[in-house]
Tab-separated table of C-alpha atoms and ligand atoms in Angstrom:
chain	number	residue	atom	x	y	z
A	1	MET	CA	27.629	-180.931	28.495
A	2	SER	CA	24.397	-178.965	28.307
A	3	ILE	CA	23.272	-176.471	30.871
A	4	ARG	CA	20.354	-177.759	32.937
A	5	THR	CA	17.751	-175.725	34.780
A	6	GLY	CA	19.037	-174.645	38.149
A	7	SER	CA	22.665	-175.332	37.323
A	8	ILE	CA	25.540	-173.083	36.426
A	9	TYR	CA	28.835	-174.254	34.996
A	10	VAL	CA	31.929	-172.398	36.068
A	11	TYR	CA	35.088	-172.870	34.094
A	12	ASN	CA	38.481	-172.512	35.706
A	13	GLN	CA	41.907	-174.124	35.656
A	14	GLY	CA	40.816	-176.495	32.908
A	15	ASN	CA	38.157	-178.132	35.086
A	16	MET	CA	34.432	-177.633	35.357
A	17	THR	CA	32.597	-177.062	38.596
A	18	GLN	CA	28.880	-177.673	38.312
A	19	LEU	CA	26.768	-175.612	40.716
A	20	LEU	CA	23.362	-177.200	41.359
A	21	THR	CA	20.784	-175.360	43.425
A	22	THR	CA	18.198	-177.032	45.647
A	23	PRO	CA	15.778	-175.899	48.323
A	24	SER	CA	17.179	-176.947	51.711
A	25	GLU	CA	13.948	-178.423	53.122
A	26	HIS	CA	12.696	-180.301	50.056
A	27	PRO	CA	15.742	-181.337	48.036
A	28	LYS	CA	15.363	-181.210	44.259
A	29	GLN	CA	15.613	-184.895	43.334
A	30	GLU	CA	16.931	-184.237	39.830
A	31	ASN	CA	19.981	-182.424	41.227
A	32	ILE	CA	20.454	-184.875	44.096
A	33	LYS	CA	20.606	-187.663	41.497
A	34	ILE	CA	23.310	-185.896	39.466
A	35	ALA	CA	25.395	-185.294	42.596
A	36	ALA	CA	24.914	-188.882	43.831
A	37	GLN	CA	25.984	-190.299	40.469
A	38	ALA	CA	29.078	-188.096	40.556
A	39	LEU	CA	29.969	-189.477	44.012
A	40	ARG	CA	29.515	-193.052	42.821
A	41	ALA	CA	31.732	-192.279	39.826
A	42	GLY	CA	34.584	-191.248	42.135
A	43	LYS	CA	34.068	-187.483	41.774
A	44	LEU	CA	34.108	-184.754	44.414
A	45	VAL	CA	30.798	-183.240	45.532
A	46	ALA	CA	30.434	-180.327	47.948
A	47	PHE	CA	27.170	-180.333	49.883
A	48	PRO	CA	25.516	-178.476	52.773
A	49	THR	CA	25.295	-180.033	56.218
A	50	GLU	CA	23.697	-178.449	59.287
A	51	THR	CA	27.172	-177.302	60.423
A	52	VAL	CA	29.240	-176.218	57.383
A	53	TYR	CA	29.591	-177.326	53.747
A	54	GLY	CA	31.463	-180.617	53.265
A	55	LEU	CA	33.703	-181.721	50.388
A	56	GLY	CA	32.581	-185.296	49.792
A	57	ALA	CA	33.968	-188.396	48.116
A	58	ASN	CA	33.041	-192.098	48.265
A	59	ALA	CA	34.749	-193.260	51.474
A	60	LEU	CA	35.305	-196.745	50.015
A	61	ASP	CA	37.219	-195.368	47.003
A	62	GLU	CA	40.861	-194.624	47.879
A	63	THR	CA	41.547	-192.658	44.680
A	64	ALA	CA	38.487	-190.472	45.182
A	65	VAL	CA	39.420	-189.799	48.819
A	66	ARG	CA	42.937	-188.772	47.815
A	67	GLY	CA	41.287	-186.256	45.495
A	68	ILE	CA	39.843	-184.499	48.572
A	69	PHE	CA	43.326	-183.930	50.001
A	70	SER	CA	44.701	-182.530	46.757
A	71	ALA	CA	41.650	-180.306	46.100
A	72	LYS	CA	41.961	-178.775	49.576
A	73	GLY	CA	45.729	-178.730	49.760
A	74	ARG	CA	45.242	-180.624	53.041
A	75	PRO	CA	48.116	-182.546	54.669
A	76	SER	CA	47.474	-186.290	54.305
A	77	ALA	CA	48.109	-186.744	58.065
A	78	ASP	CA	44.829	-184.961	58.896
A	79	PRO	CA	41.985	-187.555	58.938
A	80	LEU	CA	38.461	-187.023	57.560
A	81	ILE	CA	34.925	-187.586	58.869
A	82	VAL	CA	32.721	-190.277	57.275
A	83	HIS	CA	29.062	-189.320	56.822
A	84	LEU	CA	26.275	-191.912	57.042
A	85	THR	CA	22.473	-191.891	56.592
A	86	GLY	CA	21.859	-193.370	60.035
A	87	VAL	CA	23.093	-195.476	62.895
A	88	ASP	CA	22.021	-198.612	60.954
A	89	GLN	CA	24.897	-197.976	58.492
A	90	LEU	CA	27.542	-198.116	61.239
A	91	PRO	CA	28.433	-201.797	60.636
A	92	ARG	CA	29.525	-200.840	57.086
A	93	VAL	CA	32.384	-198.672	58.355
A	94	ALA	CA	33.063	-199.402	62.041
A	95	HIS	CA	33.221	-202.400	64.331
A	96	SER	CA	32.834	-202.951	68.079
A	97	VAL	CA	30.705	-199.873	68.738
A	98	SER	CA	30.583	-199.347	72.526
A	99	PRO	CA	27.314	-198.913	74.476
A	100	THR	CA	28.340	-195.306	75.258
A	101	ALA	CA	28.824	-194.556	71.556
A	102	LEU	CA	25.464	-196.126	70.749
A	103	ARG	CA	23.670	-194.096	73.418
A	104	LEU	CA	25.158	-190.897	72.045
A	105	ALA	CA	24.364	-191.840	68.463
A	106	GLU	CA	20.769	-192.600	69.407
A	107	ALA	CA	20.451	-189.343	71.356
A	108	PHE	CA	22.114	-186.954	68.899
A	109	TRP	CA	22.112	-188.403	65.367
A	110	PRO	CA	21.291	-186.976	62.965
A	111	GLY	CA	23.190	-184.009	64.401
A	112	PRO	CA	26.506	-182.204	64.932
A	113	LEU	CA	28.294	-184.986	66.839
A	114	THR	CA	31.275	-186.895	65.409
A	115	LEU	CA	32.282	-190.097	67.192
A	116	ILE	CA	35.731	-191.679	66.961
A	117	LEU	CA	35.209	-195.423	66.406
A	118	SER	CA	37.302	-198.308	65.106
A	119	ARG	CA	37.691	-198.469	61.322
A	120	ARG	CA	36.659	-201.410	59.173
A	121	PRO	CA	39.236	-202.297	56.508
A	122	GLU	CA	36.741	-201.580	53.680
A	123	VAL	CA	37.065	-197.854	54.383
A	124	ALA	CA	39.786	-196.226	52.272
A	125	PRO	CA	42.926	-195.927	54.458
A	126	SER	CA	43.470	-192.264	53.518
A	127	VAL	CA	40.187	-191.356	55.253
A	128	SER	CA	41.802	-192.014	58.652
A	129	ALA	CA	45.292	-190.937	57.614
A	130	GLY	CA	46.497	-194.463	58.349
A	131	LEU	CA	44.956	-194.670	61.836
A	132	ASN	CA	42.850	-197.661	62.936
A	133	THR	CA	40.182	-195.285	64.195
A	134	LEU	CA	37.486	-193.573	62.158
A	135	ALA	CA	35.508	-190.372	62.687
A	136	VAL	CA	31.798	-190.870	61.888
A	137	ARG	CA	28.656	-188.760	61.922
A	138	VAL	CA	25.101	-188.544	60.569
A	139	PRO	CA	24.380	-185.000	59.365
A	140	ALA	CA	21.028	-183.358	60.161
A	141	HIS	CA	20.455	-181.595	56.840
A	142	PRO	CA	17.794	-182.742	54.356
A	143	VAL	CA	20.117	-182.149	51.362
A	144	ALA	CA	23.026	-184.063	52.916
A	145	LEU	CA	20.742	-186.951	53.900
A	146	ALA	CA	19.074	-187.072	50.468
A	147	LEU	CA	22.505	-187.153	48.821
A	148	LEU	CA	23.818	-189.888	51.132
A	149	ARG	CA	20.693	-191.992	50.559
A	150	ALA	CA	20.827	-191.596	46.785
A	151	ALA	CA	24.570	-192.342	46.595
A	152	ASP	CA	24.215	-195.312	48.981
A	153	VAL	CA	27.887	-195.181	49.934
A	154	PRO	CA	29.530	-193.767	53.076
A	155	VAL	CA	30.867	-190.310	52.228
A	156	ALA	CA	34.159	-188.933	53.556
A	157	ALA	CA	33.917	-185.161	53.842
A	158	PRO	CA	36.028	-182.501	55.507
A	159	SER	CA	34.878	-178.893	55.453
A	160	ALA	CA	34.841	-177.644	51.832
A	161	ASN	CA	37.525	-174.951	52.135
A	162	ARG	CA	41.154	-174.685	51.055
A	163	PHE	CA	43.411	-175.847	53.891
A	164	GLY	CA	43.964	-173.018	56.382
A	165	HIS	CA	40.878	-171.034	55.373
A	166	THR	CA	37.673	-170.590	57.355
A	167	SER	CA	35.021	-173.274	56.804
A	168	PRO	CA	32.331	-172.422	54.229
A	169	THR	CA	28.787	-171.760	55.393
A	170	THR	CA	27.442	-170.947	51.895
A	171	ALA	CA	27.949	-172.425	48.411
A	172	GLN	CA	29.516	-169.092	47.395
A	173	HIS	CA	32.226	-169.620	50.025
A	174	VAL	CA	32.877	-173.094	48.550
A	175	LEU	CA	33.125	-171.654	45.064
A	176	ALA	CA	35.505	-168.929	46.250
A	177	ASP	CA	37.874	-171.593	47.608
A	178	LEU	CA	37.401	-174.612	45.325
A	179	ASP	CA	36.248	-173.326	41.927
A	180	GLY	CA	37.609	-175.746	39.327
A	181	ARG	CA	38.782	-178.185	42.021
A	182	VAL	CA	35.438	-179.791	42.815
A	183	ASP	CA	33.142	-181.493	40.282
A	184	VAL	CA	29.746	-180.585	41.764
A	185	ILE	CA	28.531	-178.115	44.385
A	186	LEU	CA	25.010	-178.615	45.759
A	187	ASP	CA	23.813	-175.176	46.799
A	188	GLY	CA	21.236	-175.565	49.579
A	189	GLY	CA	21.642	-172.088	51.057
A	190	ALA	CA	23.403	-171.002	54.253
A	191	THR	CA	24.111	-173.715	56.830
A	192	PRO	CA	22.065	-173.304	60.040
A	193	ILE	CA	24.647	-174.034	62.774
A	194	GLY	CA	27.727	-172.422	61.245
A	195	VAL	CA	30.495	-174.144	63.237
A	196	GLU	CA	31.687	-177.714	62.705
A	197	SER	CA	30.527	-180.782	64.609
A	198	THR	CA	31.787	-181.684	68.077
A	199	VAL	CA	34.419	-184.440	67.810
A	200	LEU	CA	34.277	-186.883	70.723
A	201	ASP	CA	36.701	-189.704	71.528
A	202	VAL	CA	34.634	-192.374	73.281
A	203	SER	CA	37.555	-194.795	73.693
A	204	THR	CA	38.778	-193.046	76.852
A	205	ASN	CA	37.159	-192.873	80.285
A	206	PRO	CA	35.748	-190.294	80.605
A	207	PRO	CA	35.215	-189.607	76.886
A	208	ARG	CA	37.145	-186.592	75.622
A	209	ILE	CA	36.060	-183.703	73.416
A	210	LEU	CA	38.790	-183.383	70.767
A	211	ARG	CA	37.078	-180.452	69.077
A	212	PRO	CA	34.207	-178.449	70.619
A	213	GLY	CA	31.449	-177.781	68.088
A	214	GLY	CA	27.764	-177.518	67.302
A	215	LEU	CA	26.699	-180.005	69.999
A	216	THR	CA	27.498	-178.517	73.390
A	217	ARG	CA	29.442	-180.181	76.186
A	218	GLU	CA	26.365	-179.740	78.411
A	219	GLN	CA	24.180	-181.641	75.926
A	220	ILE	CA	26.650	-184.555	75.812
A	221	GLU	CA	27.005	-184.614	79.605
A	222	SER	CA	23.224	-184.701	80.037
A	223	VAL	CA	23.283	-188.163	78.415
A	224	ILE	CA	26.559	-189.807	79.521
A	225	GLY	CA	27.778	-187.719	82.461
A	226	PRO	CA	31.093	-185.818	82.701
A	227	VAL	CA	33.420	-185.658	79.689
A	228	SER	CA	36.880	-184.095	79.494
A	229	PHE	CA	38.077	-181.393	77.155
A	230	GLY	CA	41.745	-180.959	76.353
A	231	PRO	CA	43.142	-177.675	75.049
A	232	GLN	CA	45.312	-179.639	72.580
A	233	SER	CA	42.024	-180.563	70.869
A	234	GLU	CA	42.876	-182.083	67.525
A	235	THR	CA	46.594	-182.675	67.409
A	236	ALA	CA	47.359	-185.802	69.417
A	237	GLU	CA	44.751	-188.112	67.884
A	238	ALA	CA	45.126	-186.842	64.380
A	239	GLY	CA	48.855	-187.570	64.390
A	240	LEU	CA	49.698	-184.145	63.052
A	241	PRO	CA	53.386	-183.351	63.178
A	242	SER	CA	52.992	-179.988	64.856
A	243	PRO	CA	50.300	-177.986	66.644
A	244	GLY	CA	51.523	-175.026	64.611
A	245	LEU	CA	49.776	-176.457	61.586
A	246	LEU	CA	46.470	-176.091	63.339
A	247	LYS	CA	47.170	-172.556	64.433
A	248	VAL	CA	46.096	-171.355	61.000
A	249	HIS	CA	43.283	-173.849	60.595
A	250	TYR	CA	40.355	-171.436	60.620
A	251	ALA	CA	42.096	-168.211	59.738
A	252	PRO	CA	40.904	-165.219	57.740
A	253	ARG	CA	43.483	-163.296	55.631
A	254	ALA	CA	43.529	-160.251	57.903
A	255	GLU	CA	45.362	-160.285	61.213
A	256	LEU	CA	42.760	-161.206	63.860
A	257	VAL	CA	43.147	-159.995	67.432
A	258	LEU	CA	40.965	-161.757	70.003
A	259	PHE	CA	39.915	-160.160	73.291
A	260	ASN	CA	38.848	-162.482	76.102
A	261	GLY	CA	37.141	-161.648	79.386
A	262	GLU	CA	34.600	-159.274	80.911
A	263	ASN	CA	36.002	-155.971	79.679
A	264	ALA	CA	36.716	-157.163	76.186
A	265	PRO	CA	34.407	-154.724	74.313
A	266	ALA	CA	35.994	-151.716	76.077
A	267	ALA	CA	39.517	-153.028	75.384
A	268	MET	CA	38.516	-153.549	71.734
A	269	LEU	CA	37.312	-149.962	71.406
A	270	ALA	CA	40.595	-148.675	72.816
A	271	ALA	CA	42.588	-150.905	70.456
A	272	LEU	CA	40.468	-149.746	67.508
A	273	THR	CA	41.396	-146.117	68.151
A	274	GLU	CA	45.095	-146.993	68.507
A	275	ILE	CA	45.243	-149.073	65.320
A	276	LYS	CA	43.310	-146.518	63.267
A	277	ALA	CA	45.824	-143.867	64.350
A	278	THR	CA	48.548	-145.893	62.584
A	279	GLY	CA	46.596	-145.638	59.319
A	280	ARG	CA	45.420	-149.247	59.204
A	281	THR	CA	41.804	-150.226	58.507
A	282	VAL	CA	39.905	-152.209	61.116
A	283	GLY	CA	36.954	-154.584	60.933
A	284	VAL	CA	35.123	-155.821	64.017
A	285	LEU	CA	32.957	-158.853	64.783
A	286	VAL	CA	30.444	-157.614	67.354
A	287	THR	CA	26.917	-158.170	68.647
A	288	ASP	CA	23.982	-156.069	67.427
A	289	GLU	CA	24.026	-154.189	70.741
A	290	GLU	CA	27.705	-153.206	70.348
A	291	ALA	CA	27.547	-152.211	66.678
A	292	GLN	CA	26.711	-148.511	67.078
A	293	ALA	CA	29.681	-147.701	69.333
A	294	PHE	CA	32.167	-149.357	66.944
A	295	GLU	CA	30.618	-147.752	63.866
A	296	SER	CA	30.945	-144.314	65.453
A	297	ALA	CA	34.597	-145.075	66.247
A	298	GLY	CA	35.288	-145.762	62.551
A	299	ALA	CA	35.364	-149.561	62.286
A	300	ARG	CA	33.900	-151.684	59.481
A	301	VAL	CA	31.284	-153.547	61.471
A	302	TYR	CA	29.974	-157.086	60.986
A	303	CYS	CA	27.035	-157.895	63.297
A	304	LEU	CA	26.939	-161.402	64.721
A	305	GLY	CA	23.351	-161.017	65.987
A	306	PRO	CA	21.978	-160.520	69.483
A	307	GLY	CA	24.642	-161.273	72.111
A	308	ALA	CA	22.154	-163.188	74.248
A	309	ASP	CA	21.723	-165.891	71.593
A	310	LEU	CA	24.967	-167.682	70.752
A	311	SER	CA	23.335	-169.725	67.989
A	312	HIS	CA	23.250	-166.509	65.912
A	313	VAL	CA	26.867	-165.764	66.736
A	314	ALA	CA	27.993	-169.288	65.709
A	315	ARG	CA	25.934	-169.160	62.496
A	316	ARG	CA	27.467	-165.851	61.383
A	317	LEU	CA	31.034	-166.216	62.692
A	318	TYR	CA	32.784	-167.646	59.602
A	319	ALA	CA	30.682	-165.560	57.207
A	320	GLY	CA	31.779	-162.512	59.213
A	321	MET	CA	35.477	-163.348	58.878
A	322	ARG	CA	35.057	-163.904	55.132
A	323	HIS	CA	33.040	-160.691	54.739
A	324	LEU	CA	35.663	-158.551	56.491
A	325	ASP	CA	38.339	-160.206	54.324
A	326	THR	CA	36.478	-159.165	51.171
A	327	LEU	CA	36.506	-155.578	52.512
A	328	GLU	CA	40.308	-155.994	52.725
A	329	VAL	CA	40.596	-154.634	56.249
A	330	ASP	CA	44.100	-154.884	57.723
A	331	VAL	CA	43.027	-156.017	61.184
A	332	ILE	CA	39.965	-157.815	62.591
A	333	LEU	CA	39.059	-157.363	66.253
A	334	ALA	CA	36.762	-159.841	67.997
A	335	HIS	CA	35.844	-160.980	71.491
A	336	ASP	CA	34.846	-164.316	72.935
A	337	PHE	CA	31.521	-165.320	74.544
A	338	GLY	CA	32.657	-167.421	77.499
A	339	VAL	CA	32.666	-171.212	77.654
A	340	GLN	CA	29.012	-172.058	78.312
A	341	GLY	CA	27.092	-173.809	75.542
A	342	LEU	CA	28.205	-172.787	72.045
A	343	GLY	CA	30.613	-170.294	73.658
A	344	LEU	CA	33.237	-173.051	73.893
A	345	ALA	CA	33.212	-173.730	70.136
A	346	ILE	CA	33.103	-170.012	69.296
A	347	ARG	CA	36.119	-169.332	71.520
A	348	ASP	CA	37.980	-172.303	70.008
A	349	ARG	CA	37.459	-171.068	66.417
A	350	LEU	CA	38.325	-167.466	67.279
A	351	THR	CA	41.481	-168.615	69.085
A	352	LYS	CA	42.586	-170.634	66.051
A	353	ALA	CA	41.891	-167.691	63.749
A	354	ALA	CA	43.731	-165.216	65.977
A	355	SER	CA	47.299	-164.040	65.522
A	356	ARG	CA	47.120	-162.560	69.007
A	357	VAL	CA	44.926	-163.187	72.079
A	358	THR	CA	44.514	-160.446	74.672
A	359	GLU	CA	43.473	-161.611	78.145
A	360	PRO	CA	42.145	-159.125	80.732
B	1	TXA	O1	30.770	-180.419	60.943
B	1	TXA	C1	31.724	-181.073	60.518
B	1	TXA	O2	32.326	-181.892	61.221
B	1	TXA	C2	32.122	-180.860	59.058
B	1	TXA	C3	30.982	-181.331	58.176
B	1	TXA	C4	31.318	-181.269	56.709
B	1	TXA	O3	30.597	-182.623	58.544
B	1	TXA	N1	33.335	-181.549	58.761
B	1	TXA	C5	34.537	-181.170	59.257
B	1	TXA	O4	35.599	-181.951	58.813
B	1	TXA	O5	34.693	-180.236	59.990
B	1	TXA	P1	37.119	-181.539	59.009
B	1	TXA	O6	37.895	-182.503	58.199
B	1	TXA	O7	37.295	-180.125	58.688
B	1	TXA	O8	37.397	-181.868	60.505
B	1	TXA	C6	37.542	-183.222	60.907
B	1	TXA	C7	37.983	-183.262	62.336
B	1	TXA	C8	39.432	-182.843	62.478
B	1	TXA	O9	39.549	-182.116	63.656
B	1	TXA	C9	40.154	-184.185	62.565
B	1	TXA	O10	41.384	-184.087	63.241
B	1	TXA	C10	39.147	-185.012	63.351
B	1	TXA	O11	37.899	-184.598	62.833
B	1	TXA	N2	39.312	-186.445	63.104
B	1	TXA	C11	39.021	-187.134	61.986
B	1	TXA	N3	39.332	-188.437	62.114
B	1	TXA	C12	39.839	-188.592	63.347
B	1	TXA	C13	40.340	-189.703	64.083
B	1	TXA	N4	40.398	-190.910	63.564
B	1	TXA	N5	40.775	-189.460	65.347
B	1	TXA	C14	40.728	-188.222	65.881
B	1	TXA	N6	40.246	-187.134	65.246
B	1	TXA	C15	39.815	-187.304	63.996
B	2	MG	MG1	38.001	-178.209	58.388
């Protein structure tokens, strides 16, 4: 294989990972074509979406889909999301789409909403981990859409991380986790939303949020009225054997302690002093406004952006966990941002990453 412009080959574990760069707004067609051909040939392609990077395979190719599970080290009982170019492709993968599902799809696709629908038999059974239902979404990222159009097949894609790690928001994160385990990585820069899509089960009345994400509960309710949200988010539907498996789903390497409630920043500062006194190093995930106080108290600080704008916090959350891990801190301290808007998804991810949650 020759090295093309804009591509880097990385050699590891006997396999090649081809890294292809593309501008995010105007995808480089030459690289899109290479990635699309790889998908059609049954290979694994990581690509940016508006939420996080996905690890894609042709959803109609059972062998290719199984490759996703082995590359990630993901339990086969945990089903995947199928990505489409638009609502018009729904009949290829799902049947009997309800009026509620259609209204949501029309309102929010392309966008960070995943709908649980009924699976057509053409879709590889591994995609749904043997269930009759199927998770489907249309991503709002020019590179993802260009790839899906060029490949012209539905693409099954979980987040492109090793099982148990935080989801990747840059191609470098993908490479750190899956070097030598994925055939192609399309590098379209950092993903704009930073947390995964909202997963909604529309088969129940009212519909139920299985995983809060980039589309807020308020946005969904503005179109279809009240929806429910269960704390057990993903486990029941996914048929996972134990909620414990999900406990580590979005975890950094360091021990993460989460502080919830009004006085969280003050409680974090006190904890920082205590932990430092035991000789351990501490990293903190804080807003721009809080940074100075934590820096002075001797923490390694990662700024999540202005506290008033949760879109910044969501965008930088996973990158922050990965950054503090590369600094090899022993403990990460973080606090939540309530349950309004993106706060719900941020709290969910922090809770899953935490070894300990401190309530006021
Ligand atoms: O933003 C996202 O959703 C990203 C990008 C790449 O699209 N993908 C992603 O995939 O986060 P993954 O595999 O990490 O998460 C898929 C979620 C899991 O919570 C899984 O349990 C749920 O979707 N899911 C998939 N199929 C399901 C089904 N048939 N019923 C219930 N939940 C399902
Ligand atoms: Mg994931």
